Short mmCIF file of C-alpha atoms in Angstrom, two decimals:
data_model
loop_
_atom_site.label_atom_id
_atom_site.label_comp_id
_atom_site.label_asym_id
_atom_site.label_seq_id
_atom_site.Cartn_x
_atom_site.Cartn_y
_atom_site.Cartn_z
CA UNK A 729 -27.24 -19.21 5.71
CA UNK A 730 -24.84 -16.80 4.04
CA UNK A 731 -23.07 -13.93 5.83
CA UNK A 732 -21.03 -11.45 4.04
CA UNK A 733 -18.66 -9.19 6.37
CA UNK A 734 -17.23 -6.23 4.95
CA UNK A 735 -18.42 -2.83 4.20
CA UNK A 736 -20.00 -1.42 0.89
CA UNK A 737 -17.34 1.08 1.00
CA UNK A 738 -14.92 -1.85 0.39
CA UNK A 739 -14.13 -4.79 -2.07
CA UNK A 740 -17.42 -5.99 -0.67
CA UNK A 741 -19.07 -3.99 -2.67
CA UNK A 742 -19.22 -6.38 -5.44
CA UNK A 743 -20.18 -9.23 -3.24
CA UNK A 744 -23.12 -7.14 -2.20
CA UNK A 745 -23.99 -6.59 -5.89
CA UNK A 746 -23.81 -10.57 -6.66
CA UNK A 747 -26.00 -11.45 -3.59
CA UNK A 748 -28.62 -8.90 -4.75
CA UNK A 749 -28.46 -10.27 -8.66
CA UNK A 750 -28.82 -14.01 -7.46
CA UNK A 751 -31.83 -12.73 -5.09
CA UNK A 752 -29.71 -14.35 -1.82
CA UNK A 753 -31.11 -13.75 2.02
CA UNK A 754 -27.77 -13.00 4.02
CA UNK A 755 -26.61 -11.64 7.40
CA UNK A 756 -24.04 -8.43 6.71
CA UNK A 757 -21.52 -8.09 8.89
CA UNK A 758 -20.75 -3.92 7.81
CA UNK A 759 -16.86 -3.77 8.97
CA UNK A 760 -14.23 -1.42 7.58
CA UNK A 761 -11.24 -2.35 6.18
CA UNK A 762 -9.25 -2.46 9.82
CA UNK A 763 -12.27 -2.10 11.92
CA UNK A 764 -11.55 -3.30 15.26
CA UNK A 765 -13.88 -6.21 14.18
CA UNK A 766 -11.38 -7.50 11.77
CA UNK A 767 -8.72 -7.87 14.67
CA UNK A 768 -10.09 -10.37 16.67
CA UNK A 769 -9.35 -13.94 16.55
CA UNK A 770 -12.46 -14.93 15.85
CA UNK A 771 -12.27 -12.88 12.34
CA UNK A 772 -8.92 -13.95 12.29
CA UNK A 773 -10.21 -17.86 12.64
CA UNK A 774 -12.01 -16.83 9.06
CA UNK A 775 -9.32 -15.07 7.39
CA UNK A 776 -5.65 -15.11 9.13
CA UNK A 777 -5.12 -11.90 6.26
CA UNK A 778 -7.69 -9.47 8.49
CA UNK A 779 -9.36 -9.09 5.52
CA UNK A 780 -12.74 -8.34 3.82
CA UNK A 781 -14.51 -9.57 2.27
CA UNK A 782 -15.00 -12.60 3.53
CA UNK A 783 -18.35 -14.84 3.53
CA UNK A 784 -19.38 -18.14 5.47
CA UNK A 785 -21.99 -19.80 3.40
CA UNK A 786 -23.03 -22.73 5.75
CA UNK A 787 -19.21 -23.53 7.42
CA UNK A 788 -17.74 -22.91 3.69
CA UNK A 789 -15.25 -19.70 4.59
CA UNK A 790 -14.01 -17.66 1.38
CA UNK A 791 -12.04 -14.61 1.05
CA UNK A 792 -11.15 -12.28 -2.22
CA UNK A 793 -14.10 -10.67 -4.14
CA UNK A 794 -13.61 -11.96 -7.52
CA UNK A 795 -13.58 -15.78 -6.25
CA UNK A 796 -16.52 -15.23 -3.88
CA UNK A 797 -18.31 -13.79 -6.65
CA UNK A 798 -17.48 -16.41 -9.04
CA UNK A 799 -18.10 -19.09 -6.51
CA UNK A 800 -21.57 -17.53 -5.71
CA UNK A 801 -22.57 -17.01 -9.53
CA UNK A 802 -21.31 -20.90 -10.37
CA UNK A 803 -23.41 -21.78 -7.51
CA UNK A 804 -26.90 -20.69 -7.89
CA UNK A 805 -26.14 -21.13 -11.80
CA UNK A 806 -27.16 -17.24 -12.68
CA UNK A 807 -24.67 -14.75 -14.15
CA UNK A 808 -22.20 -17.65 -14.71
CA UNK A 809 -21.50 -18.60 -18.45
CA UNK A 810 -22.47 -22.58 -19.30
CA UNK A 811 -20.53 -22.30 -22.40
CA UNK A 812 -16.69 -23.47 -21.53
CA UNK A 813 -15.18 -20.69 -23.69
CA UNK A 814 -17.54 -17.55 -22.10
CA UNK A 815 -16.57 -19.08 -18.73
CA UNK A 816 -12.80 -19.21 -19.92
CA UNK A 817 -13.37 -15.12 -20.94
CA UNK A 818 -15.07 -14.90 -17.53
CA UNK A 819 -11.79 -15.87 -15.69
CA UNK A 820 -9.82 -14.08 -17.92
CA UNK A 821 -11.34 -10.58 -17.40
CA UNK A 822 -11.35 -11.18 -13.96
CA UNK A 823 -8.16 -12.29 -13.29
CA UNK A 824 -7.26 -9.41 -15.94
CA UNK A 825 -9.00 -6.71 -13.80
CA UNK A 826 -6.95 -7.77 -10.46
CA UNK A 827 -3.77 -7.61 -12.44
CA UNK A 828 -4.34 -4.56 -14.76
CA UNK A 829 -6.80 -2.10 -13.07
CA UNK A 830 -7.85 -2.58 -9.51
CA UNK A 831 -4.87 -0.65 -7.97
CA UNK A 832 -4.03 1.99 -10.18
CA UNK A 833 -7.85 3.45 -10.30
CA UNK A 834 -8.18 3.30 -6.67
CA UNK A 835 -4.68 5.13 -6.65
CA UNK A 836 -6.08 7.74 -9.66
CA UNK A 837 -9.42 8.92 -7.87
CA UNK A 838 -8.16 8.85 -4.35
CA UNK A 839 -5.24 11.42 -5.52
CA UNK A 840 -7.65 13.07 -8.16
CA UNK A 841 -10.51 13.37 -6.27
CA UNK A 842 -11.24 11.23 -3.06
CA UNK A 843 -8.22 12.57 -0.45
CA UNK A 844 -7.80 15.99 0.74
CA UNK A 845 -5.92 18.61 -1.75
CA UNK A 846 -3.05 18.42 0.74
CA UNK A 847 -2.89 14.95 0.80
CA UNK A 848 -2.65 14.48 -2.68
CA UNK A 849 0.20 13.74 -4.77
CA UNK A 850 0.02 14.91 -8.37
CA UNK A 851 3.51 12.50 -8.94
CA UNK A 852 1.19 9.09 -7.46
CA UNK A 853 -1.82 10.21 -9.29
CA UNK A 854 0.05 10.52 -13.02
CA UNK A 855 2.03 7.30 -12.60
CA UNK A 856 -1.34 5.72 -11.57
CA UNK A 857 -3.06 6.93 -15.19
CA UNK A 858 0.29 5.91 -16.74
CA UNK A 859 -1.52 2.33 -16.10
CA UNK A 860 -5.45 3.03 -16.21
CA UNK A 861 -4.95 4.56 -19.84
CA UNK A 862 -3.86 1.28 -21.45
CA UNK A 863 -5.80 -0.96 -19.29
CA UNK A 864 -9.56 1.08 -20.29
CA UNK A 865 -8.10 0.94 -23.80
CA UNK A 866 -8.00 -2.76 -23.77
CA UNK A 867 -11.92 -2.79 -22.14
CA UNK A 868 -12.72 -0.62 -24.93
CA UNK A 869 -11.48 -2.58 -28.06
CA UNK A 870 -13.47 -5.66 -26.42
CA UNK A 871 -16.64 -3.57 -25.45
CA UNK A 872 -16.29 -2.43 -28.81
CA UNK A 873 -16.80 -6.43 -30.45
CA UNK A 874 -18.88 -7.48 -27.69
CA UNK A 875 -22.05 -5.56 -25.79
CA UNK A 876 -20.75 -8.10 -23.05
CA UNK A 877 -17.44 -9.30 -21.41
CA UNK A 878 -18.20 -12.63 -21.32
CA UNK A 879 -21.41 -14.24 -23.59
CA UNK A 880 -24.55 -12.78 -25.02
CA UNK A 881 -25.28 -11.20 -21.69
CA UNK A 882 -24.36 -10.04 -18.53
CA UNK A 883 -22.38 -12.04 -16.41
CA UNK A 884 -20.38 -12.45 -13.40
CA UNK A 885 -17.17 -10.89 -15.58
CA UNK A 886 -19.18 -7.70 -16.09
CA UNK A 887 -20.49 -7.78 -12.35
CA UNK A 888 -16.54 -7.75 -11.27
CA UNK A 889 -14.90 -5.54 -13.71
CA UNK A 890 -18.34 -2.40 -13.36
CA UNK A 891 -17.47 -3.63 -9.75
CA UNK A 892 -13.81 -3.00 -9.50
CA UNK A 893 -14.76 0.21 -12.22
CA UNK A 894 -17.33 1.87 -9.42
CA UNK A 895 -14.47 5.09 -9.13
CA UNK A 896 -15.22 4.87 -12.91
CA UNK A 897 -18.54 6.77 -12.41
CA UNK A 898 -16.66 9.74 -11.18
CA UNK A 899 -14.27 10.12 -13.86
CA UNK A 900 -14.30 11.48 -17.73
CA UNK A 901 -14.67 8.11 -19.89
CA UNK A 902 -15.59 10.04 -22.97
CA UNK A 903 -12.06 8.94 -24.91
CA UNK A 904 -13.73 5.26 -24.38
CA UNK A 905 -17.12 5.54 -25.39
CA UNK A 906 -18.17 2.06 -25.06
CA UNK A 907 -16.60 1.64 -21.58
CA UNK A 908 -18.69 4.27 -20.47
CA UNK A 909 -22.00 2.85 -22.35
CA UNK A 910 -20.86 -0.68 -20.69
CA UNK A 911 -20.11 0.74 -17.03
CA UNK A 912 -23.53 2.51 -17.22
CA UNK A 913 -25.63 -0.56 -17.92
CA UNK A 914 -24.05 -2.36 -15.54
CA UNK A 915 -24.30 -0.13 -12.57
CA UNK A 916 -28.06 0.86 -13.50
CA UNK A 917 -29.43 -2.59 -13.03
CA UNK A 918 -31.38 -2.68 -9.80
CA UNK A 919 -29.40 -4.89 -7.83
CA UNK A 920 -26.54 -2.18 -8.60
CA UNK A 921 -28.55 0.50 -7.43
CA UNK A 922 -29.18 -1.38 -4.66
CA UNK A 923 -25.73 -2.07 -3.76
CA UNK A 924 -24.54 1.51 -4.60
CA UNK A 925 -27.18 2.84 -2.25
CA UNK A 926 -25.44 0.91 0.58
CA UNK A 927 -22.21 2.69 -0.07
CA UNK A 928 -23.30 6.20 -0.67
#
């Protein structure tokens, strides 16, 4: 059986999204980021980084979002693109979306929005759209050729980047119209709804 640990209001997010898409029965394990839970050794025996997410899918331990979810998507053979070169854009937009986004729009809505005024530093939250700006241009000018990130249809690329884009939701995407139209499809599929329900 699969269990997932790691709380919707984390990176797990996405994992919870994936299971829900591929129709999966799993245990949930909800634990913060740092929860005592994470500390122990037995958690520690699963991933020495005190990490989540993390799954165990029958004795087969994995950490990191983006490979779970591609490892659960190549699995059950759903969301995960049979053509070499969509699977090739796949791994490229997720790889891209570790590298190019996930950090600076966490760092942009938690200093725009998601921390209290006095915690918030106007100097963290400018250098951090100093990096979102170019990034969501680049999403747009694909979105733009392509309804999809990866294929004729959704995939396991859009499921990770409208994943990783969930603080997206909350912000003013009207300068990239198709990254908004994109984000939006994504995130009203049920499974997303689903998900989203977990963490709100």
């Amino acid at each position: 059986m699969l269990r997932i640990y790691g709380s919707a209001k984390s990176r797990t997010l996405r994992v919870l999204w994936m299971a829900g898409e591929l129709g999966l029965t799993y245990d949930h394990k909800d634990w913060l980021p740092r929860a005592p839970e994470t500390r122990t050794p037995e958690f520690r025996a699963l991933n020495p980084n005190y990490r989540v997410p993390v799954i165990d899918d029958d004795g087969f331990v994995l950490s990191e979002s983006m490979a779970i979810n591609l490892y659960l998507a190549k699995k059950h053979g759903a969301l995960y693109p049979q053509d070499p070169r969509h699977e090739a854009l796949a791994w490229q937009w997720c790889l891209w979306e570790t590298d190019r986004l996930d950090r600076p729009i966490v760092n942009y809505v938690r200093h725009t929005q998601e921390l209290p005024e006095a915690e918030r530093d106007p100097k963290a939250a400018e250098a951090a759209w100093k990096e979102v700006e170019p990034a969501l241009g680049a999403l747009e000018a694909a979105l733009a050729k392509s309804a999809w990130l990866a294929g004729p249809s959704f995939s396991v690329a859009d499921l990770n980047v409208a994943g990783a884009l969930y603080r997206g939701l909350k912000m003013d995407l009207g300068k990239w119209p198709h990254v908004k139209a994109w984000l939006h499809r994504c995130w009203e599929r049920p499974a997303a709804k689903r998900a989203r329900a977990m963490r709100e």
